[in-house]
PDB file of C-alpha atoms and ligand atoms in Angstrom:
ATOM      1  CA  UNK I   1     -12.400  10.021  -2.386  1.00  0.00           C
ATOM      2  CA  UNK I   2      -8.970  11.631  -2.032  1.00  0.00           C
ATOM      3  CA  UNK I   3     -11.042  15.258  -2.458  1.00  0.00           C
ATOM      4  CA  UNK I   4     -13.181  14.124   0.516  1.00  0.00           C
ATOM      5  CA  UNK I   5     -11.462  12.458   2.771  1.00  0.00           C
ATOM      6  CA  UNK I   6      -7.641  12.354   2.179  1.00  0.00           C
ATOM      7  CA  UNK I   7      -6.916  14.446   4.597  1.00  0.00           C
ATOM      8  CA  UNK I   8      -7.645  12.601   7.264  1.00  0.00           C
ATOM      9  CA  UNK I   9      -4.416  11.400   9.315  1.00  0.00           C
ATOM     10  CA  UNK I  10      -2.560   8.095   8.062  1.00  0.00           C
ATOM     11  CA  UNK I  11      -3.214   5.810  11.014  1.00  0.00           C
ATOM     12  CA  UNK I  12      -1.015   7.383  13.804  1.00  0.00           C
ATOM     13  CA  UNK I  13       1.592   8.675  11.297  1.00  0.00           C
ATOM     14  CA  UNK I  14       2.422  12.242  10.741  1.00  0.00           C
ATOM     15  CA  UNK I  15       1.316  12.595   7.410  1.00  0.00           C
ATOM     16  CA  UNK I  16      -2.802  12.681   5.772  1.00  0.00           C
ATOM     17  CA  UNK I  17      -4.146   9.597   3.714  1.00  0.00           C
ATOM     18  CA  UNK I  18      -3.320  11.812   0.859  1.00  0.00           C
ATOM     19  CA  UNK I  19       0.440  12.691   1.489  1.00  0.00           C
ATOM     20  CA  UNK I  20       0.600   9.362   1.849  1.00  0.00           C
ATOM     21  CA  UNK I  21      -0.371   7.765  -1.543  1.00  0.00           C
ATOM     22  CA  UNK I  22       1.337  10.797  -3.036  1.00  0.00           C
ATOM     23  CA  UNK I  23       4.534   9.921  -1.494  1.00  0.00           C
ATOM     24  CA  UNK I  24       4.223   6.217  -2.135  1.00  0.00           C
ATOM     25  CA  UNK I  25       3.508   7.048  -5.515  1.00  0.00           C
ATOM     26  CA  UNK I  26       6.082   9.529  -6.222  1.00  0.00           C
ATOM     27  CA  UNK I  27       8.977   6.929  -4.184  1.00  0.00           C
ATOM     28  CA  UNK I  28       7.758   4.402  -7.274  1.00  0.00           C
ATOM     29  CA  UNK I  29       7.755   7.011 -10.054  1.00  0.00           C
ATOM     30  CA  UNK I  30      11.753   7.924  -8.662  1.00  0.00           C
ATOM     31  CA  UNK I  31      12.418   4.222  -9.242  1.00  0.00           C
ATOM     32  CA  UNK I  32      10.954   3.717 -12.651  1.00  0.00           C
ATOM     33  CA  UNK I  33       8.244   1.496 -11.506  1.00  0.00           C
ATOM     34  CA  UNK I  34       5.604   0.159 -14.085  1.00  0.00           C
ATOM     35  CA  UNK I  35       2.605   2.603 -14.811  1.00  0.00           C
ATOM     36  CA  UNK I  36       1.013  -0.521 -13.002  1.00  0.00           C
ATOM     37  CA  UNK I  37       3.105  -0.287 -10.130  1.00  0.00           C
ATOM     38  CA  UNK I  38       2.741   3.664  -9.791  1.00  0.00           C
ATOM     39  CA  UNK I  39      -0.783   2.996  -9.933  1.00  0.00           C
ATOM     40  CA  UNK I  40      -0.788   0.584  -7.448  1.00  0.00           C
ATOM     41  CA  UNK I  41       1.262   2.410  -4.925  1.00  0.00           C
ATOM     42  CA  UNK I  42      -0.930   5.313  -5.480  1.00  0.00           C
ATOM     43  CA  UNK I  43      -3.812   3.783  -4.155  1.00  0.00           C
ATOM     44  CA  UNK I  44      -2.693   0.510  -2.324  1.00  0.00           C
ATOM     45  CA  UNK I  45      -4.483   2.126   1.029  1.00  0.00           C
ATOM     46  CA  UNK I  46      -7.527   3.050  -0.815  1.00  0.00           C
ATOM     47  CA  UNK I  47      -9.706   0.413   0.860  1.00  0.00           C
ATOM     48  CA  UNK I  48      -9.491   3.046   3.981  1.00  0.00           C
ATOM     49  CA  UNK I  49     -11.330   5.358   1.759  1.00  0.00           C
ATOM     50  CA  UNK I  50     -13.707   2.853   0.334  1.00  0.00           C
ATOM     51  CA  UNK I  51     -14.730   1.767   3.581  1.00  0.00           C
ATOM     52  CA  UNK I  52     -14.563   5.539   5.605  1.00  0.00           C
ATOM     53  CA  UNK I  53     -13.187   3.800   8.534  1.00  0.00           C
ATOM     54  CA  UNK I  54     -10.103   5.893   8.644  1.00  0.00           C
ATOM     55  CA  UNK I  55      -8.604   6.208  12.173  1.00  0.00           C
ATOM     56  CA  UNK I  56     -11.494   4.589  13.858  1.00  0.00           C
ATOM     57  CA  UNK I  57     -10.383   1.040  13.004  1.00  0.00           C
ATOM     58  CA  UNK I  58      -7.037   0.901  14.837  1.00  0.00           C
ATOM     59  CA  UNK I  59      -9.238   2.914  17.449  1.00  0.00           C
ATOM     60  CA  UNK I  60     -11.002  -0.153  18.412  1.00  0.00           C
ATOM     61  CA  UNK I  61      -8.366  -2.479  18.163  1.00  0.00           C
ATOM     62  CA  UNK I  62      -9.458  -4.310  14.991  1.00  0.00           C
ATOM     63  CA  UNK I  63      -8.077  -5.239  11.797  1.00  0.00           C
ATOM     64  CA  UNK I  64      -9.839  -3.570   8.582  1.00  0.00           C
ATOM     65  CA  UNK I  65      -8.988  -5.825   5.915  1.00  0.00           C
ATOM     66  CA  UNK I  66      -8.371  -2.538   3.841  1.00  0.00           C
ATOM     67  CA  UNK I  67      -5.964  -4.760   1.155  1.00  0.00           C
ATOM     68  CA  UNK I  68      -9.082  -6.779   0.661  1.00  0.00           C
ATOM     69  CA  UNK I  69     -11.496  -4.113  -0.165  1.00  0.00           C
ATOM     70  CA  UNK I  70      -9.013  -2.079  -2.275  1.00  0.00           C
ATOM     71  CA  UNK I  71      -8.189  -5.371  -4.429  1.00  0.00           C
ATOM     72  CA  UNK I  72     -11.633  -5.883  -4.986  1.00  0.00           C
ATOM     73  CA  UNK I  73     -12.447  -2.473  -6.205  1.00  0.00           C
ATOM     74  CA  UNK I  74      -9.390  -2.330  -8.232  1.00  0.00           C
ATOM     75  CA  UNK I  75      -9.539  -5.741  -9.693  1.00  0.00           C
ATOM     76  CA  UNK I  76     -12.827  -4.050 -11.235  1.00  0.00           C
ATOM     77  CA  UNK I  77     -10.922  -1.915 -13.450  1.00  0.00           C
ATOM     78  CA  UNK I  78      -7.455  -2.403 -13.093  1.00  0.00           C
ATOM     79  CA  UNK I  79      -4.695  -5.669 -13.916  1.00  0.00           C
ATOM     80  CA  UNK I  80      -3.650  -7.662 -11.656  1.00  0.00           C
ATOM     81  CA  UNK I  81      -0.386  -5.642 -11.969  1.00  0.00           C
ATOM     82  CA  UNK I  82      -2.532  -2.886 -10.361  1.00  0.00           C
ATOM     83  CA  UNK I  83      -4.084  -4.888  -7.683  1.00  0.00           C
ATOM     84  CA  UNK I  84      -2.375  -7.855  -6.679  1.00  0.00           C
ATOM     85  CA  UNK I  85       0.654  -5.684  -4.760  1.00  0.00           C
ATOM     86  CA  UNK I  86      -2.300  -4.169  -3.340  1.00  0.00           C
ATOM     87  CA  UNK I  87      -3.601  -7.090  -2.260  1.00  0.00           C
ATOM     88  CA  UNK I  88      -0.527  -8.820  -0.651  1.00  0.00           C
ATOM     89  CA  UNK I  89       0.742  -5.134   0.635  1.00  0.00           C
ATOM     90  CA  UNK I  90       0.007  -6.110   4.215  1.00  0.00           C
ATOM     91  CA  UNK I  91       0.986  -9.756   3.805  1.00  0.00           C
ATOM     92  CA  UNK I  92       4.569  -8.439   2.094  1.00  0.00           C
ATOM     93  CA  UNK I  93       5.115  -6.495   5.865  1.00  0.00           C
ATOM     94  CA  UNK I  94       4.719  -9.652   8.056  1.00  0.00           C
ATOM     95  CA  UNK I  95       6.562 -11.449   5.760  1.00  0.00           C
ATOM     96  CA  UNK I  96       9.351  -9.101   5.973  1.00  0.00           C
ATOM     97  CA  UNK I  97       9.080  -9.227   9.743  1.00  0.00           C
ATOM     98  CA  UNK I  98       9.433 -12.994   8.999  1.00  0.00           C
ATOM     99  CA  UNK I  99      12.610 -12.953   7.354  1.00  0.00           C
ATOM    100  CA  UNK I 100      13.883  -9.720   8.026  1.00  0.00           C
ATOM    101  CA  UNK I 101      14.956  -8.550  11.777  1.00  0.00           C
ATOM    102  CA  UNK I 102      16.418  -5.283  10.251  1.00  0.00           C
ATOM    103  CA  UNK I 103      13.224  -4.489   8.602  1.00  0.00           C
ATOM    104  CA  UNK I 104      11.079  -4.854  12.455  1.00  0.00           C
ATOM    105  CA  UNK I 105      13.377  -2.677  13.661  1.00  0.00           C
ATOM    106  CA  UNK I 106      12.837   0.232  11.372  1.00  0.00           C
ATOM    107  CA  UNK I 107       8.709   0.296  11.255  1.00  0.00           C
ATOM    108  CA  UNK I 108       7.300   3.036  12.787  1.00  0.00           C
ATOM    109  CA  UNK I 109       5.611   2.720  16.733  1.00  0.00           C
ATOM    110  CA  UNK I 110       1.837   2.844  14.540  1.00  0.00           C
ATOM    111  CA  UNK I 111       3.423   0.142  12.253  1.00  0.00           C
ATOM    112  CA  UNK I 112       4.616  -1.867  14.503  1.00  0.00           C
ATOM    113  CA  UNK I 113       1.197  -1.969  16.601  1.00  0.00           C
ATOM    114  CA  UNK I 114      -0.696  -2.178  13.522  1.00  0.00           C
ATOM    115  CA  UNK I 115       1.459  -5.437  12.856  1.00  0.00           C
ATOM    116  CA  UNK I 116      -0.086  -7.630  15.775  1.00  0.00           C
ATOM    117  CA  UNK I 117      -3.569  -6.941  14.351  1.00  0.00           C
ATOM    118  CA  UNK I 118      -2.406  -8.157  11.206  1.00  0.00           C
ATOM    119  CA  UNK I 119      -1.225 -11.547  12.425  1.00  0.00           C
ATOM    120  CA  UNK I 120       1.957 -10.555  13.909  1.00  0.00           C
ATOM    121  CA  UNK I 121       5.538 -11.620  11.678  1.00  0.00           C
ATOM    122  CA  UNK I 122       4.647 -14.490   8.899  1.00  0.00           C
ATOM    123  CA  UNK I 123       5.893 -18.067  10.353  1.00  0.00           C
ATOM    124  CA  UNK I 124       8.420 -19.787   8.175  1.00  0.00           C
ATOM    125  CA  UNK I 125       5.535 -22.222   6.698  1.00  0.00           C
ATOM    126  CA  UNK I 126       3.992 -18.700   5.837  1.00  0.00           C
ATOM    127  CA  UNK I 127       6.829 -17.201   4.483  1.00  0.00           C
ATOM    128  CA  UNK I 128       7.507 -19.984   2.217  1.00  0.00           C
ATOM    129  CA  UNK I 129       4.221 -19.967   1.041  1.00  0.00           C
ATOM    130  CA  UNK I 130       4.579 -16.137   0.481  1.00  0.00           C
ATOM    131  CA  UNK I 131       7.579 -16.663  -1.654  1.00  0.00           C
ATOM    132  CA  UNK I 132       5.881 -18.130  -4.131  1.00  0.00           C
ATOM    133  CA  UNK I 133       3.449 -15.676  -4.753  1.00  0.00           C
ATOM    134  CA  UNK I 134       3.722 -14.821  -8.486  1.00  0.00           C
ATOM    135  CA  UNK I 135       3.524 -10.803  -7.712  1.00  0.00           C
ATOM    136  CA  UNK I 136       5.972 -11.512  -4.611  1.00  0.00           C
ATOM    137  CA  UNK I 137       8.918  -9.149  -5.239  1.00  0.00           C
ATOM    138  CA  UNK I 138       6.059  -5.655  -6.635  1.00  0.00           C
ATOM    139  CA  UNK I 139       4.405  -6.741  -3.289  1.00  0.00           C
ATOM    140  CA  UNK I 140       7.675  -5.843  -0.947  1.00  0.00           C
ATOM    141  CA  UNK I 141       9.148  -2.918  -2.944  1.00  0.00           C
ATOM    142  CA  UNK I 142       5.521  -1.390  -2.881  1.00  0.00           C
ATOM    143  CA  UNK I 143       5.548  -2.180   1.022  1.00  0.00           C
ATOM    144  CA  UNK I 144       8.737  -0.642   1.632  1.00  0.00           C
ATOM    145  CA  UNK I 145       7.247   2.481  -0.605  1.00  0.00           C
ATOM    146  CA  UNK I 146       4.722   2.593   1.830  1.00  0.00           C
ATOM    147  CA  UNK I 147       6.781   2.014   4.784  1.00  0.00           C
ATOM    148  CA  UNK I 148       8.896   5.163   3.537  1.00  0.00           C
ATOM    149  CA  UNK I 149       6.132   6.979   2.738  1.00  0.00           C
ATOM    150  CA  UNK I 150       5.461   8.787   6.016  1.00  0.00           C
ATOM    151  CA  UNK I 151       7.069  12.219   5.714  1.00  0.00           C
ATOM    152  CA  UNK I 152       5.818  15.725   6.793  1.00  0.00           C
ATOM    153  CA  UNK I 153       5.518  18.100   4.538  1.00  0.00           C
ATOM    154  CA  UNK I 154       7.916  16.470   2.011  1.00  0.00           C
ATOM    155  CA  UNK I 155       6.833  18.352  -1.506  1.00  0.00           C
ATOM    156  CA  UNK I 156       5.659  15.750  -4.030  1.00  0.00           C
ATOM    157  CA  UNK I 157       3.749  16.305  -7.220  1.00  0.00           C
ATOM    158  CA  UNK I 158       0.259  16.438  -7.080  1.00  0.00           C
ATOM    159  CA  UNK I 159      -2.469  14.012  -7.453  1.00  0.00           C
ATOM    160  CA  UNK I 160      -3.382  15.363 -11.267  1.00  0.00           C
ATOM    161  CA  UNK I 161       0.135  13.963 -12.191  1.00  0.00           C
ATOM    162  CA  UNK I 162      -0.454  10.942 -11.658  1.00  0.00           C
ATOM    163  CA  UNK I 163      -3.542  10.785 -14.120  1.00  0.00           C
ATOM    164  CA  UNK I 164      -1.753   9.835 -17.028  1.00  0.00           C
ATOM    165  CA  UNK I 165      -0.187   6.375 -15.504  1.00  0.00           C
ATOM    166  CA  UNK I 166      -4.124   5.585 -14.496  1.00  0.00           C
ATOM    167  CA  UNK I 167      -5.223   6.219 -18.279  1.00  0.00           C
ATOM    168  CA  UNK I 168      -2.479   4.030 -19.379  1.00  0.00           C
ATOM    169  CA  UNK I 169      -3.004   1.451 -16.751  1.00  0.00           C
ATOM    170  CA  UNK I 170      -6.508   1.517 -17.402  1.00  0.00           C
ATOM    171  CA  UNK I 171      -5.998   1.039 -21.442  1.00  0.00           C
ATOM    172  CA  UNK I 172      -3.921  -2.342 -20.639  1.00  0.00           C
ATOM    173  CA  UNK I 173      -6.826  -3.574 -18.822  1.00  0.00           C
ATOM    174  CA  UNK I 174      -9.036  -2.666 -21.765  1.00  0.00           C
ATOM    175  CA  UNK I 175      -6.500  -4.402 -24.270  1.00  0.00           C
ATOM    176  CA  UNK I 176      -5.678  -7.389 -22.039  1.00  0.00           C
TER     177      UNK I 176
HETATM  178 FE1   FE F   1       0.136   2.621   3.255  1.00  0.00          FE
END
């Protein structure tokens, strides 16, 4: 999927789908993430690719559900390390719009309009809720991965590098 169609533009942001999840990645490999979370940050948008929808969904105004479709497709072979931060990756962003006015400052212009389609910031019955999500705190440092992720031309290792965390992530699902 990333050979076919990661270079397609990241939603409005100056990097391709595939600079993207190879910065996210590489932002959780710098911080000693899990092989789980790596994983996970590698291919928390991969529900774009799974669906092909790419730009055209923001195009015409409608939310994709993209964490939805990647959780389901990773829960298939992956922990719920792997695909629970996936799943809550666009939940962790209005929830940090919730609590957080520094953090809706910072988001990007495609962010931030991205954000409305998405529900807008979490209200505080939300964000308690939220809180007690058991994969809570991988959600928000994989969102603010993301939310970092976004930069042109930075030089990141490749996709092939990121092989062995998949193997090993895939053997704990195996064992588990
Ligand atoms: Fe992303």
């Amino acid at each position: 999927m990333f050979e076919t169609q990661g270079a397609e533009q990241y939603f409005g942001e100056p990097v391709s789908q595939l600079e993207h999840a190879l910065q996210t990645a590489h932002r959780a490999a710098l911080n000693h993430a899990t092989d789980a979370l790596v994983v996970a940050a590698l291919l928390h948008d991969i529900g774009h690719l799974l669906s092909g929808e790419a730009e055209s969904s923001r195009e015409l105004g409608v939310d994709a559900w993209h964490e939805h479709a990647g959780f389901t497709f990773l829960s298939r072979h992956f922990s719920p390390d792997v695909a629970e931060p996936v799943r809550l990756h666009v939940a962790a962003k209005r929830y940090l719009c919730g609590v957080d006015e520094r953090y809706v400052r910072q988001l990007s212009p495609a962010s931030t309009q991205s954000l409305a389609l998405q529900g807008g910031p979490m209200s505080d019955e939300e964000a308690a809720a939220f809180a007690a999500e058991p994969y809570l705190l991988d959600a928000i440092v994989l969102r603010r991965w993301d939310d970092a992720a976004k930069i042109p031309g930075l030089d990141v290792p490749p996709l092939a590098s990121y092989l062995p965390h998949i193997e090993r992530a895939l053997v704990q699902r195996v064992g588990s």
